[in-house]
Amino acid sequence: MAHLKVSLLGFLLFLLHAPQAEAGCAEVDSLTEAVAGESFLLGCISCKRREEVVASTYVDWFFKPIEEENFVQIYHYEESFPTILHEDFDGRLEWHGTMGTKDIQIGAIFIHNVTFNDTGTFRCTIERTLFLPYGDEHVTIIKDVELSVVAIGNRELISVISEIMMYVLIVVLQLWMIAVLIYCYKKIWAENEAREARRALKAQNKGLDTKDTCDGVHLE
């Protein structure tokens, strides 16, 4: 459930920021508050500005506890091969970024079973090599996430908005269904009334024709 919730929040943030990006890639900042005992998505996105340029990328994650001065490397991902490099995060990190290509633009990871010891700064570095006609170009992108861990999660604004939108959508859909049912009922009723009127008129005209024939008089 927590995994699904974080994924939904990430998707909604993508939708809100998508107009600022190019080619469907949005550089959305990571959320910064995790709940102890749950999973948390450490976001890291670096959009490549020119999609036609071939590139190769690998991602490294580092961590600096709140009272420490130096970063330690905890994770490395390259060509679909993830490696956890620190025992404190063994079995707790899961790749949630771009897959199936060397050209990585999303370097996000899940950290499972968050503890208060995870409070601090997580640093994502994306090392990208662009293969250009005039020669290769190396680019380094650094993203920092200042993570705080709390016992009980505060409701993020996007979570509140998404919940409100969900209820609004439900109400709108119900009203739309009621309107469609009323419209269809009125249409069927009107067609039935028209059909009965035509039958009555046809029967009346037939009765008049029969009466006129018996009297030997024909109407013009």
PDB file of N, CA, C and O in Angstrom, residues 138-216:
ATOM      1  N   HIS A 138      31.101  14.466 -21.497  1.00  0.00           N
ATOM      2  CA  HIS A 138      30.696  13.898 -20.212  1.00  0.00           C
ATOM      3  C   HIS A 138      30.034  14.981 -19.358  1.00  0.00           C
ATOM      4  O   HIS A 138      30.552  16.096 -19.238  1.00  0.00           O
ATOM      5  N   VAL A 139      28.884  14.624 -18.786  1.00  0.00           N
ATOM      6  CA  VAL A 139      28.127  15.561 -17.956  1.00  0.00           C
ATOM      7  C   VAL A 139      27.816  14.895 -16.624  1.00  0.00           C
ATOM      8  O   VAL A 139      27.399  13.733 -16.581  1.00  0.00           O
ATOM      9  N   THR A 140      28.001  15.641 -15.537  1.00  0.00           N
ATOM     10  CA  THR A 140      27.668  15.149 -14.201  1.00  0.00           C
ATOM     11  C   THR A 140      26.543  15.986 -13.611  1.00  0.00           C
ATOM     12  O   THR A 140      26.645  17.211 -13.558  1.00  0.00           O
ATOM     13  N   ILE A 141      25.487  15.334 -13.185  1.00  0.00           N
ATOM     14  CA  ILE A 141      24.342  16.012 -12.572  1.00  0.00           C
ATOM     15  C   ILE A 141      24.237  15.549 -11.123  1.00  0.00           C
ATOM     16  O   ILE A 141      24.302  14.345 -10.842  1.00  0.00           O
ATOM     17  N   ILE A 142      24.084  16.495 -10.211  1.00  0.00           N
ATOM     18  CA  ILE A 142      23.997  16.177  -8.781  1.00  0.00           C
ATOM     19  C   ILE A 142      22.668  16.658  -8.231  1.00  0.00           C
ATOM     20  O   ILE A 142      22.278  17.817  -8.433  1.00  0.00           O
ATOM     21  N   LYS A 143      21.958  15.767  -7.541  1.00  0.00           N
ATOM     22  CA  LYS A 143      20.691  16.084  -6.900  1.00  0.00           C
ATOM     23  C   LYS A 143      20.771  15.677  -5.431  1.00  0.00           C
ATOM     24  O   LYS A 143      21.095  14.533  -5.122  1.00  0.00           O
ATOM     25  N   ASP A 144      20.451  16.623  -4.533  1.00  0.00           N
ATOM     26  CA  ASP A 144      20.454  16.337  -3.101  1.00  0.00           C
ATOM     27  C   ASP A 144      19.025  16.261  -2.569  1.00  0.00           C
ATOM     28  O   ASP A 144      18.154  17.045  -2.967  1.00  0.00           O
ATOM     29  N   VAL A 145      18.804  15.317  -1.661  1.00  0.00           N
ATOM     30  CA  VAL A 145      17.519  15.167  -0.990  1.00  0.00           C
ATOM     31  C   VAL A 145      17.757  15.236   0.510  1.00  0.00           C
ATOM     32  O   VAL A 145      18.401  14.349   1.081  1.00  0.00           O
ATOM     33  N   GLU A 146      17.251  16.287   1.145  1.00  0.00           N
ATOM     34  CA  GLU A 146      17.374  16.442   2.596  1.00  0.00           C
ATOM     35  C   GLU A 146      16.209  15.690   3.242  1.00  0.00           C
ATOM     36  O   GLU A 146      15.098  16.196   3.323  1.00  0.00           O
ATOM     37  N   LEU A 147      16.490  14.493   3.716  1.00  0.00           N
ATOM     38  CA  LEU A 147      15.428  13.636   4.219  1.00  0.00           C
ATOM     39  C   LEU A 147      15.274  13.750   5.727  1.00  0.00           C
ATOM     40  O   LEU A 147      16.249  13.683   6.481  1.00  0.00           O
ATOM     41  N   SER A 148      14.023  13.931   6.149  1.00  0.00           N
ATOM     42  CA  SER A 148      13.690  13.887   7.575  1.00  0.00           C
ATOM     43  C   SER A 148      12.726  12.727   7.792  1.00  0.00           C
ATOM     44  O   SER A 148      11.841  12.474   6.969  1.00  0.00           O
ATOM     45  N   VAL A 149      12.888  12.021   8.907  1.00  0.00           N
ATOM     46  CA  VAL A 149      12.076  10.851   9.222  1.00  0.00           C
ATOM     47  C   VAL A 149      11.208  11.164  10.426  1.00  0.00           C
ATOM     48  O   VAL A 149      11.696  11.642  11.443  1.00  0.00           O
ATOM     49  N   VAL A 150       9.910  10.924  10.295  1.00  0.00           N
ATOM     50  CA  VAL A 150       8.963  11.202  11.374  1.00  0.00           C
ATOM     51  C   VAL A 150       8.235   9.917  11.738  1.00  0.00           C
ATOM     52  O   VAL A 150       8.191   8.952  10.967  1.00  0.00           O
ATOM     53  N   ALA A 151       7.655   9.925  12.945  1.00  0.00           N
ATOM     54  CA  ALA A 151       6.925   8.742  13.417  1.00  0.00           C
ATOM     55  C   ALA A 151       5.572   8.624  12.743  1.00  0.00           C
ATOM     56  O   ALA A 151       5.113   7.529  12.406  1.00  0.00           O
ATOM     57  N   ILE A 152       4.903   9.766  12.535  1.00  0.00           N
ATOM     58  CA  ILE A 152       3.597   9.804  11.899  1.00  0.00           C
ATOM     59  C   ILE A 152       3.662  10.781  10.739  1.00  0.00           C
ATOM     60  O   ILE A 152       4.101  11.922  10.907  1.00  0.00           O
ATOM     61  N   GLY A 153       3.220  10.333   9.586  1.00  0.00           N
ATOM     62  CA  GLY A 153       3.340  11.161   8.390  1.00  0.00           C
ATOM     63  C   GLY A 153       2.357  12.311   8.362  1.00  0.00           C
ATOM     64  O   GLY A 153       1.200  12.172   8.771  1.00  0.00           O
ATOM     65  N   ASN A 154       2.835  13.456   7.910  1.00  0.00           N
ATOM     66  CA  ASN A 154       1.968  14.603   7.649  1.00  0.00           C
ATOM     67  C   ASN A 154       1.419  14.477   6.240  1.00  0.00           C
ATOM     68  O   ASN A 154       2.121  14.063   5.322  1.00  0.00           O
ATOM     69  N   ARG A 155       0.182  14.870   6.060  1.00  0.00           N
ATOM     70  CA  ARG A 155      -0.434  14.774   4.745  1.00  0.00           C
ATOM     71  C   ARG A 155       0.126  15.848   3.829  1.00  0.00           C
ATOM     72  O   ARG A 155       0.005  17.034   4.102  1.00  0.00           O
ATOM     73  N   GLU A 156       0.748  15.409   2.747  1.00  0.00           N
ATOM     74  CA  GLU A 156       1.279  16.341   1.771  1.00  0.00           C
ATOM     75  C   GLU A 156       0.133  17.017   1.025  1.00  0.00           C
ATOM     76  O   GLU A 156      -0.960  16.469   0.877  1.00  0.00           O
ATOM     77  N   LEU A 157       0.394  18.232   0.551  1.00  0.00           N
ATOM     78  CA  LEU A 157      -0.626  18.974  -0.192  1.00  0.00           C
ATOM     79  C   LEU A 157      -1.119  18.190  -1.393  1.00  0.00           C
ATOM     80  O   LEU A 157      -2.318  18.149  -1.676  1.00  0.00           O
ATOM     81  N   ILE A 158      -0.197  17.539  -2.086  1.00  0.00           N
ATOM     82  CA  ILE A 158      -0.598  16.802  -3.283  1.00  0.00           C
ATOM     83  C   ILE A 158      -1.506  15.642  -2.912  1.00  0.00           C
ATOM     84  O   ILE A 158      -2.403  15.263  -3.656  1.00  0.00           O
ATOM     85  N   SER A 159      -1.290  15.045  -1.725  1.00  0.00           N
ATOM     86  CA  SER A 159      -2.145  13.959  -1.276  1.00  0.00           C
ATOM     87  C   SER A 159      -3.555  14.454  -1.005  1.00  0.00           C
ATOM     88  O   SER A 159      -4.543  13.804  -1.356  1.00  0.00           O
ATOM     89  N   VAL A 160      -3.656  15.625  -0.373  1.00  0.00           N
ATOM     90  CA  VAL A 160      -4.964  16.210  -0.095  1.00  0.00           C
ATOM     91  C   VAL A 160      -5.683  16.547  -1.399  1.00  0.00           C
ATOM     92  O   VAL A 160      -6.871  16.260  -1.576  1.00  0.00           O
ATOM     93  N   ILE A 161      -4.950  17.157  -2.342  1.00  0.00           N
ATOM     94  CA  ILE A 161      -5.544  17.530  -3.621  1.00  0.00           C
ATOM     95  C   ILE A 161      -6.022  16.295  -4.377  1.00  0.00           C
ATOM     96  O   ILE A 161      -7.124  16.277  -4.932  1.00  0.00           O
ATOM     97  N   SER A 162      -5.203  15.250  -4.384  1.00  0.00           N
ATOM     98  CA  SER A 162      -5.580  14.037  -5.116  1.00  0.00           C
ATOM     99  C   SER A 162      -6.814  13.394  -4.504  1.00  0.00           C
ATOM    100  O   SER A 162      -7.676  12.877  -5.235  1.00  0.00           O
ATOM    101  N   GLU A 163      -6.919  13.422  -3.167  1.00  0.00           N
ATOM    102  CA  GLU A 163      -8.089  12.848  -2.517  1.00  0.00           C
ATOM    103  C   GLU A 163      -9.341  13.651  -2.846  1.00  0.00           C
ATOM    104  O   GLU A 163     -10.405  13.089  -3.128  1.00  0.00           O
ATOM    105  N   ILE A 164      -9.223  14.983  -2.805  1.00  0.00           N
ATOM    106  CA  ILE A 164     -10.366  15.840  -3.151  1.00  0.00           C
ATOM    107  C   ILE A 164     -10.790  15.597  -4.600  1.00  0.00           C
ATOM    108  O   ILE A 164     -11.979  15.465  -4.900  1.00  0.00           O
ATOM    109  N   MET A 165      -9.809  15.534  -5.501  1.00  0.00           N
ATOM    110  CA  MET A 165     -10.118  15.314  -6.905  1.00  0.00           C
ATOM    111  C   MET A 165     -10.791  13.953  -7.122  1.00  0.00           C
ATOM    112  O   MET A 165     -11.659  13.811  -7.986  1.00  0.00           O
ATOM    113  N   MET A 166     -10.383  12.965  -6.335  1.00  0.00           N
ATOM    114  CA  MET A 166     -10.988  11.641  -6.462  1.00  0.00           C
ATOM    115  C   MET A 166     -12.477  11.703  -6.118  1.00  0.00           C
ATOM    116  O   MET A 166     -13.320  11.187  -6.849  1.00  0.00           O
ATOM    117  N   TYR A 167     -12.804  12.373  -4.988  1.00  0.00           N
ATOM    118  CA  TYR A 167     -14.211  12.476  -4.595  1.00  0.00           C
ATOM    119  C   TYR A 167     -15.012  13.327  -5.592  1.00  0.00           C
ATOM    120  O   TYR A 167     -16.168  13.018  -5.901  1.00  0.00           O
ATOM    121  N   VAL A 168     -14.406  14.407  -6.065  1.00  0.00           N
ATOM    122  CA  VAL A 168     -15.083  15.239  -7.057  1.00  0.00           C
ATOM    123  C   VAL A 168     -15.382  14.430  -8.314  1.00  0.00           C
ATOM    124  O   VAL A 168     -16.471  14.512  -8.892  1.00  0.00           O
ATOM    125  N   LEU A 169     -14.403  13.630  -8.736  1.00  0.00           N
ATOM    126  CA  LEU A 169     -14.583  12.815  -9.938  1.00  0.00           C
ATOM    127  C   LEU A 169     -15.700  11.797  -9.736  1.00  0.00           C
ATOM    128  O   LEU A 169     -16.509  11.566 -10.649  1.00  0.00           O
ATOM    129  N   ILE A 170     -15.749  11.195  -8.557  1.00  0.00           N
ATOM    130  CA  ILE A 170     -16.800  10.220  -8.269  1.00  0.00           C
ATOM    131  C   ILE A 170     -18.177  10.874  -8.344  1.00  0.00           C
ATOM    132  O   ILE A 170     -19.112  10.343  -8.957  1.00  0.00           O
ATOM    133  N   VAL A 171     -18.314  12.059  -7.713  1.00  0.00           N
ATOM    134  CA  VAL A 171     -19.593  12.771  -7.722  1.00  0.00           C
ATOM    135  C   VAL A 171     -19.985  13.162  -9.150  1.00  0.00           C
ATOM    136  O   VAL A 171     -21.137  12.986  -9.570  1.00  0.00           O
ATOM    137  N   VAL A 172     -19.013  13.693  -9.918  1.00  0.00           N
ATOM    138  CA  VAL A 172     -19.291  14.108 -11.295  1.00  0.00           C
ATOM    139  C   VAL A 172     -19.734  12.917 -12.144  1.00  0.00           C
ATOM    140  O   VAL A 172     -20.692  13.009 -12.923  1.00  0.00           O
ATOM    141  N   LEU A 173     -19.066  11.789 -11.988  1.00  0.00           N
ATOM    142  CA  LEU A 173     -19.430  10.594 -12.753  1.00  0.00           C
ATOM    143  C   LEU A 173     -20.828  10.105 -12.389  1.00  0.00           C
ATOM    144  O   LEU A 173     -21.603   9.692 -13.266  1.00  0.00           O
ATOM    145  N   GLN A 174     -21.157  10.161 -11.093  1.00  0.00           N
ATOM    146  CA  GLN A 174     -22.491   9.742 -10.680  1.00  0.00           C
ATOM    147  C   GLN A 174     -23.563  10.663 -11.245  1.00  0.00           C
ATOM    148  O   GLN A 174     -24.603  10.201 -11.732  1.00  0.00           O
ATOM    149  N   LEU A 175     -23.322  11.988 -11.180  1.00  0.00           N
ATOM    150  CA  LEU A 175     -24.281  12.934 -11.743  1.00  0.00           C
ATOM    151  C   LEU A 175     -24.430  12.746 -13.251  1.00  0.00           C
ATOM    152  O   LEU A 175     -25.537  12.841 -13.798  1.00  0.00           O
ATOM    153  N   TRP A 176     -23.309  12.478 -13.908  1.00  0.00           N
ATOM    154  CA  TRP A 176     -23.353  12.253 -15.360  1.00  0.00           C
ATOM    155  C   TRP A 176     -24.162  11.006 -15.691  1.00  0.00           C
ATOM    156  O   TRP A 176     -24.966  11.007 -16.632  1.00  0.00           O
ATOM    157  N   MET A 177     -23.994   9.940 -14.909  1.00  0.00           N
ATOM    158  CA  MET A 177     -24.751   8.709 -15.143  1.00  0.00           C
ATOM    159  C   MET A 177     -26.242   8.941 -14.920  1.00  0.00           C
ATOM    160  O   MET A 177     -27.077   8.453 -15.687  1.00  0.00           O
ATOM    161  N   ILE A 178     -26.582   9.707 -13.864  1.00  0.00           N
ATOM    162  CA  ILE A 178     -27.992  10.015 -13.607  1.00  0.00           C
ATOM    163  C   ILE A 178     -28.583  10.823 -14.759  1.00  0.00           C
ATOM    164  O   ILE A 178     -29.705  10.567 -15.223  1.00  0.00           O
ATOM    165  N   ALA A 179     -27.823  11.815 -15.249  1.00  0.00           N
ATOM    166  CA  ALA A 179     -28.290  12.641 -16.364  1.00  0.00           C
ATOM    167  C   ALA A 179     -28.502  11.799 -17.614  1.00  0.00           C
ATOM    168  O   ALA A 179     -29.486  11.973 -18.348  1.00  0.00           O
ATOM    169  N   VAL A 180     -27.591  10.859 -17.870  1.00  0.00           N
ATOM    170  CA  VAL A 180     -27.727   9.986 -19.040  1.00  0.00           C
ATOM    171  C   VAL A 180     -28.959   9.105 -18.909  1.00  0.00           C
ATOM    172  O   VAL A 180     -29.718   8.917 -19.877  1.00  0.00           O
ATOM    173  N   LEU A 181     -29.200   8.567 -17.708  1.00  0.00           N
ATOM    174  CA  LEU A 181     -30.371   7.720 -17.493  1.00  0.00           C
ATOM    175  C   LEU A 181     -31.665   8.508 -17.698  1.00  0.00           C
ATOM    176  O   LEU A 181     -32.615   8.017 -18.332  1.00  0.00           O
ATOM    177  N   ILE A 182     -31.700   9.734 -17.162  1.00  0.00           N
ATOM    178  CA  ILE A 182     -32.894  10.574 -17.334  1.00  0.00           C
ATOM    179  C   ILE A 182     -33.122  10.901 -18.809  1.00  0.00           C
ATOM    180  O   ILE A 182     -34.254  10.836 -19.327  1.00  0.00           O
ATOM    181  N   TYR A 183     -32.036  11.245 -19.500  1.00  0.00           N
ATOM    182  CA  TYR A 183     -32.144  11.563 -20.932  1.00  0.00           C
ATOM    183  C   TYR A 183     -32.658  10.360 -21.727  1.00  0.00           C
ATOM    184  O   TYR A 183     -33.557  10.487 -22.566  1.00  0.00           O
ATOM    185  N   CYS A 184     -32.093   9.189 -21.444  1.00  0.00           N
ATOM    186  CA  CYS A 184     -32.509   7.986 -22.165  1.00  0.00           C
ATOM    187  C   CYS A 184     -33.971   7.644 -21.858  1.00  0.00           C
ATOM    188  O   CYS A 184     -34.731   7.252 -22.750  1.00  0.00           O
ATOM    189  N   TYR A 185     -34.369   7.802 -20.568  1.00  0.00           N
ATOM    190  CA  TYR A 185     -35.755   7.516 -20.192  1.00  0.00           C
ATOM    191  C   TYR A 185     -36.714   8.449 -20.922  1.00  0.00           C
ATOM    192  O   TYR A 185     -37.747   8.015 -21.472  1.00  0.00           O
ATOM    193  N   LYS A 186     -36.383   9.767 -20.936  1.00  0.00           N
ATOM    194  CA  LYS A 186     -37.248  10.726 -21.627  1.00  0.00           C
ATOM    195  C   LYS A 186     -37.326  10.429 -23.120  1.00  0.00           C
ATOM    196  O   LYS A 186     -38.400  10.547 -23.736  1.00  0.00           O
ATOM    197  N   LYS A 187     -36.207  10.054 -23.699  1.00  0.00           N
ATOM    198  CA  LYS A 187     -36.187   9.766 -25.132  1.00  0.00           C
ATOM    199  C   LYS A 187     -37.027   8.544 -25.450  1.00  0.00           C
ATOM    200  O   LYS A 187     -37.811   8.528 -26.417  1.00  0.00           O
ATOM    201  N   ILE A 188     -36.887   7.495 -24.633  1.00  0.00           N
ATOM    202  CA  ILE A 188     -37.679   6.281 -24.859  1.00  0.00           C
ATOM    203  C   ILE A 188     -39.164   6.562 -24.648  1.00  0.00           C
ATOM    204  O   ILE A 188     -40.019   6.099 -25.403  1.00  0.00           O
ATOM    205  N   TRP A 189     -39.476   7.351 -23.598  1.00  0.00           N
ATOM    206  CA  TRP A 189     -40.871   7.701 -23.321  1.00  0.00           C
ATOM    207  C   TRP A 189     -41.483   8.502 -24.475  1.00  0.00           C
ATOM    208  O   TRP A 189     -42.606   8.241 -24.898  1.00  0.00           O
ATOM    209  N   ALA A 190     -40.722   9.482 -24.993  1.00  0.00           N
ATOM    210  CA  ALA A 190     -41.216  10.300 -26.098  1.00  0.00           C
ATOM    211  C   ALA A 190     -41.437   9.450 -27.344  1.00  0.00           C
ATOM    212  O   ALA A 190     -42.440   9.610 -28.056  1.00  0.00           O
ATOM    213  N   GLU A 191     -40.511   8.536 -27.626  1.00  0.00           N
ATOM    214  CA  GLU A 191     -40.655   7.668 -28.791  1.00  0.00           C
ATOM    215  C   GLU A 191     -41.864   6.752 -28.630  1.00  0.00           C
ATOM    216  O   GLU A 191     -42.611   6.503 -29.591  1.00  0.00           O
ATOM    217  N   ASN A 192     -42.086   6.270 -27.405  1.00  0.00           N
ATOM    218  CA  ASN A 192     -43.244   5.408 -27.159  1.00  0.00           C
ATOM    219  C   ASN A 192     -44.554   6.177 -27.327  1.00  0.00           C
ATOM    220  O   ASN A 192     -45.517   5.671 -27.926  1.00  0.00           O
ATOM    221  N   GLU A 193     -44.580   7.427 -26.803  1.00  0.00           N
ATOM    222  CA  GLU A 193     -45.771   8.261 -26.959  1.00  0.00           C
ATOM    223  C   GLU A 193     -46.052   8.545 -28.434  1.00  0.00           C
ATOM    224  O   GLU A 193     -47.195   8.498 -28.894  1.00  0.00           O
ATOM    225  N   ALA A 194     -45.006   8.846 -29.179  1.00  0.00           N
ATOM    226  CA  ALA A 194     -45.176   9.122 -30.610  1.00  0.00           C
ATOM    227  C   ALA A 194     -45.667   7.885 -31.347  1.00  0.00           C
ATOM    228  O   ALA A 194     -46.515   7.966 -32.257  1.00  0.00           O
ATOM    229  N   ARG A 195     -45.154   6.722 -30.958  1.00  0.00           N
ATOM    230  CA  ARG A 195     -45.577   5.479 -31.601  1.00  0.00           C
ATOM    231  C   ARG A 195     -47.057   5.195 -31.321  1.00  0.00           C
ATOM    232  O   ARG A 195     -47.811   4.806 -32.217  1.00  0.00           O
ATOM    233  N   GLU A 196     -47.459   5.402 -30.067  1.00  0.00           N
ATOM    234  CA  GLU A 196     -48.862   5.173 -29.715  1.00  0.00           C
ATOM    235  C   GLU A 196     -49.777   6.163 -30.444  1.00  0.00           C
ATOM    236  O   GLU A 196     -50.888   5.813 -30.878  1.00  0.00           O
ATOM    237  N   ALA A 197     -49.303   7.420 -30.573  1.00  0.00           N
ATOM    238  CA  ALA A 197     -50.106   8.430 -31.283  1.00  0.00           C
ATOM    239  C   ALA A 197     -50.267   8.058 -32.739  1.00  0.00           C
ATOM    240  O   ALA A 197     -51.364   8.203 -33.333  1.00  0.00           O
ATOM    241  N   ARG A 198     -49.204   7.556 -33.355  1.00  0.00           N
ATOM    242  CA  ARG A 198     -49.286   7.139 -34.759  1.00  0.00           C
ATOM    243  C   ARG A 198     -50.232   5.948 -34.918  1.00  0.00           C
ATOM    244  O   ARG A 198     -50.993   5.871 -35.886  1.00  0.00           O
ATOM    245  N   ARG A 199     -50.164   5.018 -33.977  1.00  0.00           N
ATOM    246  CA  ARG A 199     -51.072   3.866 -34.036  1.00  0.00           C
ATOM    247  C   ARG A 199     -52.527   4.311 -33.894  1.00  0.00           C
ATOM    248  O   ARG A 199     -53.414   3.821 -34.610  1.00  0.00           O
ATOM    249  N   ALA A 200     -52.792   5.236 -32.949  1.00  0.00           N
ATOM    250  CA  ALA A 200     -54.163   5.715 -32.745  1.00  0.00           C
ATOM    251  C   ALA A 200     -54.675   6.443 -33.986  1.00  0.00           C
ATOM    252  O   ALA A 200     -55.825   6.251 -34.416  1.00  0.00           O
ATOM    253  N   LEU A 201     -53.813   7.270 -34.576  1.00  0.00           N
ATOM    254  CA  LEU A 201     -54.206   8.005 -35.773  1.00  0.00           C
ATOM    255  C   LEU A 201     -54.454   7.059 -36.942  1.00  0.00           C
ATOM    256  O   LEU A 201     -55.410   7.224 -37.709  1.00  0.00           O
ATOM    257  N   LYS A 202     -53.605   6.042 -37.044  1.00  0.00           N
ATOM    258  CA  LYS A 202     -53.763   5.071 -38.124  1.00  0.00           C
ATOM    259  C   LYS A 202     -55.053   4.290 -37.953  1.00  0.00           C
ATOM    260  O   LYS A 202     -55.784   4.038 -38.924  1.00  0.00           O
ATOM    261  N   ALA A 203     -55.358   3.905 -36.698  1.00  0.00           N
ATOM    262  CA  ALA A 203     -56.603   3.175 -36.441  1.00  0.00           C
ATOM    263  C   ALA A 203     -57.809   4.046 -36.714  1.00  0.00           C
ATOM    264  O   ALA A 203     -58.825   3.580 -37.273  1.00  0.00           O
ATOM    265  N   GLN A 204     -57.738   5.329 -36.345  1.00  0.00           N
ATOM    266  CA  GLN A 204     -58.842   6.251 -36.591  1.00  0.00           C
ATOM    267  C   GLN A 204     -59.067   6.431 -38.088  1.00  0.00           C
ATOM    268  O   GLN A 204     -60.211   6.415 -38.571  1.00  0.00           O
ATOM    269  N   ASN A 205     -58.002   6.625 -38.846  1.00  0.00           N
ATOM    270  CA  ASN A 205     -58.129   6.791 -40.299  1.00  0.00           C
ATOM    271  C   ASN A 205     -58.682   5.536 -40.958  1.00  0.00           C
ATOM    272  O   ASN A 205     -59.476   5.604 -41.902  1.00  0.00           O
ATOM    273  N   LYS A 206     -58.283   4.380 -40.451  1.00  0.00           N
ATOM    274  CA  LYS A 206     -58.786   3.127 -41.004  1.00  0.00           C
ATOM    275  C   LYS A 206     -60.273   2.973 -40.757  1.00  0.00           C
ATOM    276  O   LYS A 206     -61.031   2.503 -41.612  1.00  0.00           O
ATOM    277  N   GLY A 207     -60.729   3.402 -39.520  1.00  0.00           N
ATOM    278  CA  GLY A 207     -62.154   3.343 -39.209  1.00  0.00           C
ATOM    279  C   GLY A 207     -62.973   4.250 -40.105  1.00  0.00           C
ATOM    280  O   GLY A 207     -64.059   3.893 -40.569  1.00  0.00           O
ATOM    281  N   LEU A 208     -62.450   5.429 -40.392  1.00  0.00           N
ATOM    282  CA  LEU A 208     -63.152   6.360 -41.273  1.00  0.00           C
ATOM    283  C   LEU A 208     -63.234   5.819 -42.681  1.00  0.00           C
ATOM    284  O   LEU A 208     -64.279   5.920 -43.358  1.00  0.00           O
ATOM    285  N   ASP A 209     -62.174   5.209 -43.152  1.00  0.00           N
ATOM    286  CA  ASP A 209     -62.176   4.649 -44.511  1.00  0.00           C
ATOM    287  C   ASP A 209     -63.202   3.531 -44.628  1.00  0.00           C
ATOM    288  O   ASP A 209     -63.920   3.409 -45.619  1.00  0.00           O
ATOM    289  N   THR A 210     -63.294   2.703 -43.608  1.00  0.00           N
ATOM    290  CA  THR A 210     -64.252   1.580 -43.632  1.00  0.00           C
ATOM    291  C   THR A 210     -65.679   2.090 -43.625  1.00  0.00           C
ATOM    292  O   THR A 210     -66.553   1.608 -44.365  1.00  0.00           O
ATOM    293  N   LYS A 211     -65.958   3.091 -42.809  1.00  0.00           N
ATOM    294  CA  LYS A 211     -67.307   3.662 -42.728  1.00  0.00           C
ATOM    295  C   LYS A 211     -67.721   4.299 -44.042  1.00  0.00           C
ATOM    296  O   LYS A 211     -68.833   4.139 -44.528  1.00  0.00           O
ATOM    297  N   ASP A 212     -66.788   5.040 -44.640  1.00  0.00           N
ATOM    298  CA  ASP A 212     -67.111   5.692 -45.914  1.00  0.00           C
ATOM    299  C   ASP A 212     -67.373   4.684 -47.003  1.00  0.00           C
ATOM    300  O   ASP A 212     -68.243   4.858 -47.872  1.00  0.00           O
ATOM    301  N   THR A 213     -66.682   3.568 -47.019  1.00  0.00           N
ATOM    302  CA  THR A 213     -66.874   2.547 -48.040  1.00  0.00           C
ATOM    303  C   THR A 213     -68.244   1.891 -47.914  1.00  0.00           C
ATOM    304  O   THR A 213     -68.921   1.604 -48.889  1.00  0.00           O
ATOM    305  N   CYS A 214     -68.656   1.646 -46.658  1.00  0.00           N
ATOM    306  CA  CYS A 214     -69.964   1.013 -46.444  1.00  0.00           C
ATOM    307  C   CYS A 214     -71.093   1.928 -46.888  1.00  0.00           C
ATOM    308  O   CYS A 214     -72.156   1.462 -47.350  1.00  0.00           O
ATOM    309  N   ASP A 215     -70.964   3.181 -46.715  1.00  0.00           N
ATOM    310  CA  ASP A 215     -72.016   4.121 -47.111  1.00  0.00           C
ATOM    311  C   ASP A 215     -72.013   4.382 -48.619  1.00  0.00           C
ATOM    312  O   ASP A 215     -72.903   5.044 -49.132  1.00  0.00           O
ATOM    313  N   GLY A 216     -70.972   3.882 -49.279  1.00  0.00           N
ATOM    314  CA  GLY A 216     -70.892   4.108 -50.717  1.00  0.00           C
ATOM    315  C   GLY A 216     -70.458   5.504 -51.073  1.00  0.00           C
ATOM    316  O   GLY A 216     -70.676   5.944 -52.200  1.00  0.00           O
TER     317      GLY A 216
END
